[in-house]
Tab-separated table of N, CA and C in Angstrom:
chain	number	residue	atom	x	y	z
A	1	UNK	N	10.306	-12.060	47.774
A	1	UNK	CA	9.385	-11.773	46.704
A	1	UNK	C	9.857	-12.500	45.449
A	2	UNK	N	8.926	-13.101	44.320
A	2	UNK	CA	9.280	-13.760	43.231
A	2	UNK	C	9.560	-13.247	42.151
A	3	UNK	N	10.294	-13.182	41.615
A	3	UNK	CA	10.734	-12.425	40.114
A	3	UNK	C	9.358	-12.893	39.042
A	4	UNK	N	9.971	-12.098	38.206
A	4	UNK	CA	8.846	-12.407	37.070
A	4	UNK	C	8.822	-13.948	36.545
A	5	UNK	N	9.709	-14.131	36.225
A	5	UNK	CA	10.409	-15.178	35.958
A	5	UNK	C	9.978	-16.384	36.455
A	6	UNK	N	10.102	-16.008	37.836
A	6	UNK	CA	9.676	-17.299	38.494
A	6	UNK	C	8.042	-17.214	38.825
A	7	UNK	N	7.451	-16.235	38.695
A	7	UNK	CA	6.109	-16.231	38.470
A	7	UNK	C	5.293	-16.749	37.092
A	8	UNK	N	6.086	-16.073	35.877
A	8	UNK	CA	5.603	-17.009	34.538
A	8	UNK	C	5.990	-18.227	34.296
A	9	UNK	N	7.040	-18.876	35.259
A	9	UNK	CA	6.920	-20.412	35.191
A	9	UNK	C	6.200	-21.400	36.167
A	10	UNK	N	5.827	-20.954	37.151
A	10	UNK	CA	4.812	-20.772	38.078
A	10	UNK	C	3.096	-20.999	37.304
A	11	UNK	N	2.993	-20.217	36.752
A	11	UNK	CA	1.759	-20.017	36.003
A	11	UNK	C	1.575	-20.768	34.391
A	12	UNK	N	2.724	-20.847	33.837
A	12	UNK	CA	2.671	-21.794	32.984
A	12	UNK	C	2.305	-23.122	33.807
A	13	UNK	N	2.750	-23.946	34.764
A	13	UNK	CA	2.190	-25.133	35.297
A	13	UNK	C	1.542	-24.946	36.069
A	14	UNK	N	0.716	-23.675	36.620
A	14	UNK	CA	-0.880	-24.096	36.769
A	14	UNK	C	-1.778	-23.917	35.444
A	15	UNK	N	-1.239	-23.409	34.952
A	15	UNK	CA	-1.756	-23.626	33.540
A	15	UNK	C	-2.153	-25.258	32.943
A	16	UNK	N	-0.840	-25.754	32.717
A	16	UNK	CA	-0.469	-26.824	31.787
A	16	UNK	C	-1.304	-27.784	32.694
A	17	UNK	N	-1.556	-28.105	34.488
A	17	UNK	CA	-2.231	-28.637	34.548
A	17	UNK	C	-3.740	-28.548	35.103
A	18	UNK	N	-4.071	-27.263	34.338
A	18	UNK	CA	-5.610	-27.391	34.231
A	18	UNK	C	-6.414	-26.502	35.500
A	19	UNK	N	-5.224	-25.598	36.612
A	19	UNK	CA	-5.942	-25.005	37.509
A	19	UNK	C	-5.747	-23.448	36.946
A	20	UNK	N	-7.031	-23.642	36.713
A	20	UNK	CA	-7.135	-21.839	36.384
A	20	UNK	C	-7.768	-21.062	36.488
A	21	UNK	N	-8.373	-21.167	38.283
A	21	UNK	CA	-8.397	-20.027	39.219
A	21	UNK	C	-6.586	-19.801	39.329
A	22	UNK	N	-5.699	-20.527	39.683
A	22	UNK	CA	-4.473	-20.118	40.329
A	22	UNK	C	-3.904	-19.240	39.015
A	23	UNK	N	-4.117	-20.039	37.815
A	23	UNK	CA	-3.605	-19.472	36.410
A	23	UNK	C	-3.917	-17.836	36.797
A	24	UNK	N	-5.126	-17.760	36.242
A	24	UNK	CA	-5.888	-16.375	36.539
A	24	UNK	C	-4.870	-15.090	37.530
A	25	UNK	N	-5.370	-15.922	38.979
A	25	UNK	CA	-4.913	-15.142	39.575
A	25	UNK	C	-2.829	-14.691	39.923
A	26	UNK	N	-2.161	-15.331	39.336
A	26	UNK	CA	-0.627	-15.532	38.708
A	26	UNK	C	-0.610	-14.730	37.771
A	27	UNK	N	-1.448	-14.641	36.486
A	27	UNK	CA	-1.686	-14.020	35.315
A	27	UNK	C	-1.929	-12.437	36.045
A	28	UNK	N	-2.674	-12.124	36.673
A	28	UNK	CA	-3.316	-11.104	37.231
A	28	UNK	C	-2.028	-10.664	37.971
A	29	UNK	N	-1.408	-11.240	39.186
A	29	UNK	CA	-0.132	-10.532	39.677
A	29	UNK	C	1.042	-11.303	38.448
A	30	UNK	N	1.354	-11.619	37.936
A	30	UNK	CA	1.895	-11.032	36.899
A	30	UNK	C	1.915	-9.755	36.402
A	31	UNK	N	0.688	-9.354	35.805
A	31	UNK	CA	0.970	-7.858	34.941
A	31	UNK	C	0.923	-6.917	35.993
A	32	UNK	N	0.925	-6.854	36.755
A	32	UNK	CA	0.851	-5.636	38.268
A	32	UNK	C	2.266	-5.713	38.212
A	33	UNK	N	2.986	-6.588	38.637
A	33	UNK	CA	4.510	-6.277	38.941
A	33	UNK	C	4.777	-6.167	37.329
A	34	UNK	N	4.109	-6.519	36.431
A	34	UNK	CA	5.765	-5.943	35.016
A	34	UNK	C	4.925	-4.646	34.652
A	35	UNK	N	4.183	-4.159	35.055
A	35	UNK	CA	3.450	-2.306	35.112
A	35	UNK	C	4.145	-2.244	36.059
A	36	UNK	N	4.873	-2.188	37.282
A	36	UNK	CA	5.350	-1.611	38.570
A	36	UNK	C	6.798	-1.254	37.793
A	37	UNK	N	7.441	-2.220	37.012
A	37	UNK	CA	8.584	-1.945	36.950
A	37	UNK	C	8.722	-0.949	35.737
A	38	UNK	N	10.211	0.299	36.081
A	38	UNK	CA	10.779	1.115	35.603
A	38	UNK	C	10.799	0.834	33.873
A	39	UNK	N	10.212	1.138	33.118
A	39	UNK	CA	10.641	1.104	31.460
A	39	UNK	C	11.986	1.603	30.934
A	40	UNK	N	13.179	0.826	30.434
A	40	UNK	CA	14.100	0.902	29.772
A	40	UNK	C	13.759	1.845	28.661
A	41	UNK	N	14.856	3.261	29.175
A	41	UNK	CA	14.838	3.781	28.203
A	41	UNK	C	16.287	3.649	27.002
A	42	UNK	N	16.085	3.501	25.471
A	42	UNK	CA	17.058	3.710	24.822
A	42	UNK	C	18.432	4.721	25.397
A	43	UNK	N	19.785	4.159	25.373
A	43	UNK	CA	20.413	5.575	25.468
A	43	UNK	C	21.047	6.148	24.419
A	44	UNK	N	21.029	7.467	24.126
A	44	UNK	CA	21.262	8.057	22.892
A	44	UNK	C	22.898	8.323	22.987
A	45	UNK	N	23.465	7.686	21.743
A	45	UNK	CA	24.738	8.001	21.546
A	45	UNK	C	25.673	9.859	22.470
A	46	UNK	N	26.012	10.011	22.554
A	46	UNK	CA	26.392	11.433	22.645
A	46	UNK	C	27.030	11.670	21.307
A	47	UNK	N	26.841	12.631	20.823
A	47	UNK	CA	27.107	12.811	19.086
A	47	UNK	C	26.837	14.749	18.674
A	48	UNK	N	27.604	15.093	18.212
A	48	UNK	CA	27.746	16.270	18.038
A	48	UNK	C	27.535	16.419	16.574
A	49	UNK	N	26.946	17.838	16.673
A	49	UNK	CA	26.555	18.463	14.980
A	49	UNK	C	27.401	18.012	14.218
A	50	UNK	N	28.977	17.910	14.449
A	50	UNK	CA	30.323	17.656	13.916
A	50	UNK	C	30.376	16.203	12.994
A	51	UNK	N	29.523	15.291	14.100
A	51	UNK	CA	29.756	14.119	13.895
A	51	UNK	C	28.570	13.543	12.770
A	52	UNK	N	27.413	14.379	12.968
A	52	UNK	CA	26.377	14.165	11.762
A	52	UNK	C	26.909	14.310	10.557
A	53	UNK	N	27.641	15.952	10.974
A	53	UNK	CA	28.133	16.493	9.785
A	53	UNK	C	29.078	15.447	8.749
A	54	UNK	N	30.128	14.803	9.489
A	54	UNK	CA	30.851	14.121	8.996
A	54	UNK	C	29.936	12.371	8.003
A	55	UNK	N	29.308	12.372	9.295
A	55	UNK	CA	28.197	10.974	8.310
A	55	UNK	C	27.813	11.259	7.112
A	56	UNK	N	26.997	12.556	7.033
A	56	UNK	CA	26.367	12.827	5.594
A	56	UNK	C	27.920	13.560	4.275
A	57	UNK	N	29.037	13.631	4.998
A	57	UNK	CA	29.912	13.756	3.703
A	57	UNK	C	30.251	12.252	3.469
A	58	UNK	N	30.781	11.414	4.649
A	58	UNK	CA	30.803	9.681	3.853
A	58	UNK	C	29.866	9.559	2.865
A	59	UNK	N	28.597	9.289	3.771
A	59	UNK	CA	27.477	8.779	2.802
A	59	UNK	C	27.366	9.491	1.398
A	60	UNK	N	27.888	11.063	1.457
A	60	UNK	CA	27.934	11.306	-0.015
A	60	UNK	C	28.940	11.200	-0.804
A	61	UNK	N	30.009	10.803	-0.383
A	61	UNK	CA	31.523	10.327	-1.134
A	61	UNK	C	31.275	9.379	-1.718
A	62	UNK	N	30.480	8.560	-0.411
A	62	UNK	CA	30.124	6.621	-0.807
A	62	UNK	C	29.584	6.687	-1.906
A	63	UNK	N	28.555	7.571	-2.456
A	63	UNK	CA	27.884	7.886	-3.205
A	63	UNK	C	28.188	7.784	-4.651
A	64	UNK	N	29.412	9.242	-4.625
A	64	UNK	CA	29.857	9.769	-6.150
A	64	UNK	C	30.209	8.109	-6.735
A	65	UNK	N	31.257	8.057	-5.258
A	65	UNK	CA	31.684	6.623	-5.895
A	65	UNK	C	31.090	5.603	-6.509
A	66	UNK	N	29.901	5.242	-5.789
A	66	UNK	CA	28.971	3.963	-6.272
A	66	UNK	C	28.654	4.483	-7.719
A	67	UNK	N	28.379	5.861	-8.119
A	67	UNK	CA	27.797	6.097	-9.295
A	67	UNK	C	29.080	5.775	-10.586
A	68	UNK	N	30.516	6.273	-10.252
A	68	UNK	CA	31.379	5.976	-10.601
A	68	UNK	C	31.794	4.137	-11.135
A	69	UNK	N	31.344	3.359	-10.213
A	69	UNK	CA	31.000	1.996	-10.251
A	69	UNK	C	30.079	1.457	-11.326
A	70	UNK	N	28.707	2.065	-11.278
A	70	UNK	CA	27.932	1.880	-12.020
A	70	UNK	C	28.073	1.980	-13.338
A	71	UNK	N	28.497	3.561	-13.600
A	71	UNK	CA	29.016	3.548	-15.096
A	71	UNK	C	30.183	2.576	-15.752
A	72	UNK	N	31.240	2.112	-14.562
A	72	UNK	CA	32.188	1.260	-15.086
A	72	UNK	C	31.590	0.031	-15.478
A	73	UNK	N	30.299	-0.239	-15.050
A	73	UNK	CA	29.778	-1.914	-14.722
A	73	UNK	C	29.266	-1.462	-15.887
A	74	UNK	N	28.415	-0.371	-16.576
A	74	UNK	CA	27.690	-0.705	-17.570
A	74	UNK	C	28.945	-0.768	-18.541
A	75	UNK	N	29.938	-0.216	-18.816
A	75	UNK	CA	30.962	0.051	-19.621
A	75	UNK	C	31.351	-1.468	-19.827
A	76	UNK	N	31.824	-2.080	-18.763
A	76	UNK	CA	32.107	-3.787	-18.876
A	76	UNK	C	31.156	-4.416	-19.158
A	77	UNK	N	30.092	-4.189	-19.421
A	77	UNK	CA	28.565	-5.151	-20.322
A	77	UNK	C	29.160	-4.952	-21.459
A	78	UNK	N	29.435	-3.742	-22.114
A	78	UNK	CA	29.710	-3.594	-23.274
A	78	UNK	C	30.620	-4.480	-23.941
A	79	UNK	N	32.019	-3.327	-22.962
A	79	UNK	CA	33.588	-3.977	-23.588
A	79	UNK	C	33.780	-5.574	-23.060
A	80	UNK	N	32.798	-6.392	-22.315
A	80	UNK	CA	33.383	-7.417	-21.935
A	80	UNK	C	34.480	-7.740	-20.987
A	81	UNK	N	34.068	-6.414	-19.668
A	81	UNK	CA	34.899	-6.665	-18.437
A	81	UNK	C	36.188	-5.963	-18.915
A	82	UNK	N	36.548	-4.957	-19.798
A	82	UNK	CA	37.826	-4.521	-20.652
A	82	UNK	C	37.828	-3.256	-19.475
A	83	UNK	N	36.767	-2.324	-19.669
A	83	UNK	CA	36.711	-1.456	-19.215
A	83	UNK	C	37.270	-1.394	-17.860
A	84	UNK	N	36.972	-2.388	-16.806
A	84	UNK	CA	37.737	-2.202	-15.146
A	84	UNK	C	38.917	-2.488	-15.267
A	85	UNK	N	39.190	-3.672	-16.159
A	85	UNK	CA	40.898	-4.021	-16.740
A	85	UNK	C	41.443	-3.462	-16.776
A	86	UNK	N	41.380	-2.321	-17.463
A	86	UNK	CA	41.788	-1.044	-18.114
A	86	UNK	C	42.420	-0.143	-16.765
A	87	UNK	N	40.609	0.457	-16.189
A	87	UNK	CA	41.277	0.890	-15.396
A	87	UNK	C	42.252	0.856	-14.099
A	88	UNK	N	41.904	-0.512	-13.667
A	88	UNK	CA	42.916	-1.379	-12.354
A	88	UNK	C	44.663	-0.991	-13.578
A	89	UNK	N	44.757	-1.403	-14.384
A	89	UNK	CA	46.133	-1.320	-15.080
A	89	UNK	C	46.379	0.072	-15.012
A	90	UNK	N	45.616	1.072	-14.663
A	90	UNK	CA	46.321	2.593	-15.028
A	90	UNK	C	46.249	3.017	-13.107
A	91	UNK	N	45.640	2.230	-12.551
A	91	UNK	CA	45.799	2.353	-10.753
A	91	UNK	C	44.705	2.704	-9.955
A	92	UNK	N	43.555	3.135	-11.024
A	92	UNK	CA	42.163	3.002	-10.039
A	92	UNK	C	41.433	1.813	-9.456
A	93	UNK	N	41.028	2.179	-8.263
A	93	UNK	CA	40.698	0.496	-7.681
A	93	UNK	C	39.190	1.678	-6.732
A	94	UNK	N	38.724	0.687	-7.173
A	94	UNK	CA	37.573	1.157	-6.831
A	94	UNK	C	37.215	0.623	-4.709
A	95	UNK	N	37.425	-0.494	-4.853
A	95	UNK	CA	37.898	-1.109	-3.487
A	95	UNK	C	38.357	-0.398	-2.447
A	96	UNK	N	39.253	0.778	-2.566
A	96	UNK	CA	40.461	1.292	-2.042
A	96	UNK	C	39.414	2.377	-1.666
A	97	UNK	N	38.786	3.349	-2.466
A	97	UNK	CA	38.375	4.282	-3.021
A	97	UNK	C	37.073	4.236	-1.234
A	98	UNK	N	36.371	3.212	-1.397
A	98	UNK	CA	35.310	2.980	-0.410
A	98	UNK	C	35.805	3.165	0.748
């Protein structure tokens, strides 16, 4: 029996040269066998309440932090980049922090 494969290249060159009763009927058993075959289902991680749980405290750590960021970035518009200077010299690193 012919794979799909070798049926849509099959049917591309009765195609390409111009017979298409054979096209047709290739086209036609074509979609019969890719309806016959089994549909791939996604498989779902295995993942526990635990493990959600833990995603949504990152994502909200990631969070405080980014906001923490933000205020420093507007602070360095001001002071002219003084403000992160500042704080990298007293040991916050925002880098680390993520």
């Amino acid at each position: 029996m012919a794979t799909l494969d070798e049926i849509g290249t099959v049917l591309e060159k009765a195609d390409a040269l111009g017979n298409v009763d054979d096209a047709r009927e290739l086209a036609k058993y074509y979609s019969e066998m890719k309806a016959q075959q089994p549909q791939e289902e996604a498989e779902l991680p295995d993942r526990t309440i635990a493990d959600y749980a833990k995603d949504i405290a990152t994502t909200g750590a990631k969070s405080v932090i980014g906001v923490d960021q933000t205020v420093v970035g507007a602070a360095n518009l001001v002071s002219k980049g003084k403000a992160s200077k500042f704080l990298e010299e007293h040991g916050v690193d925002f880098n680390k922090m993520q």
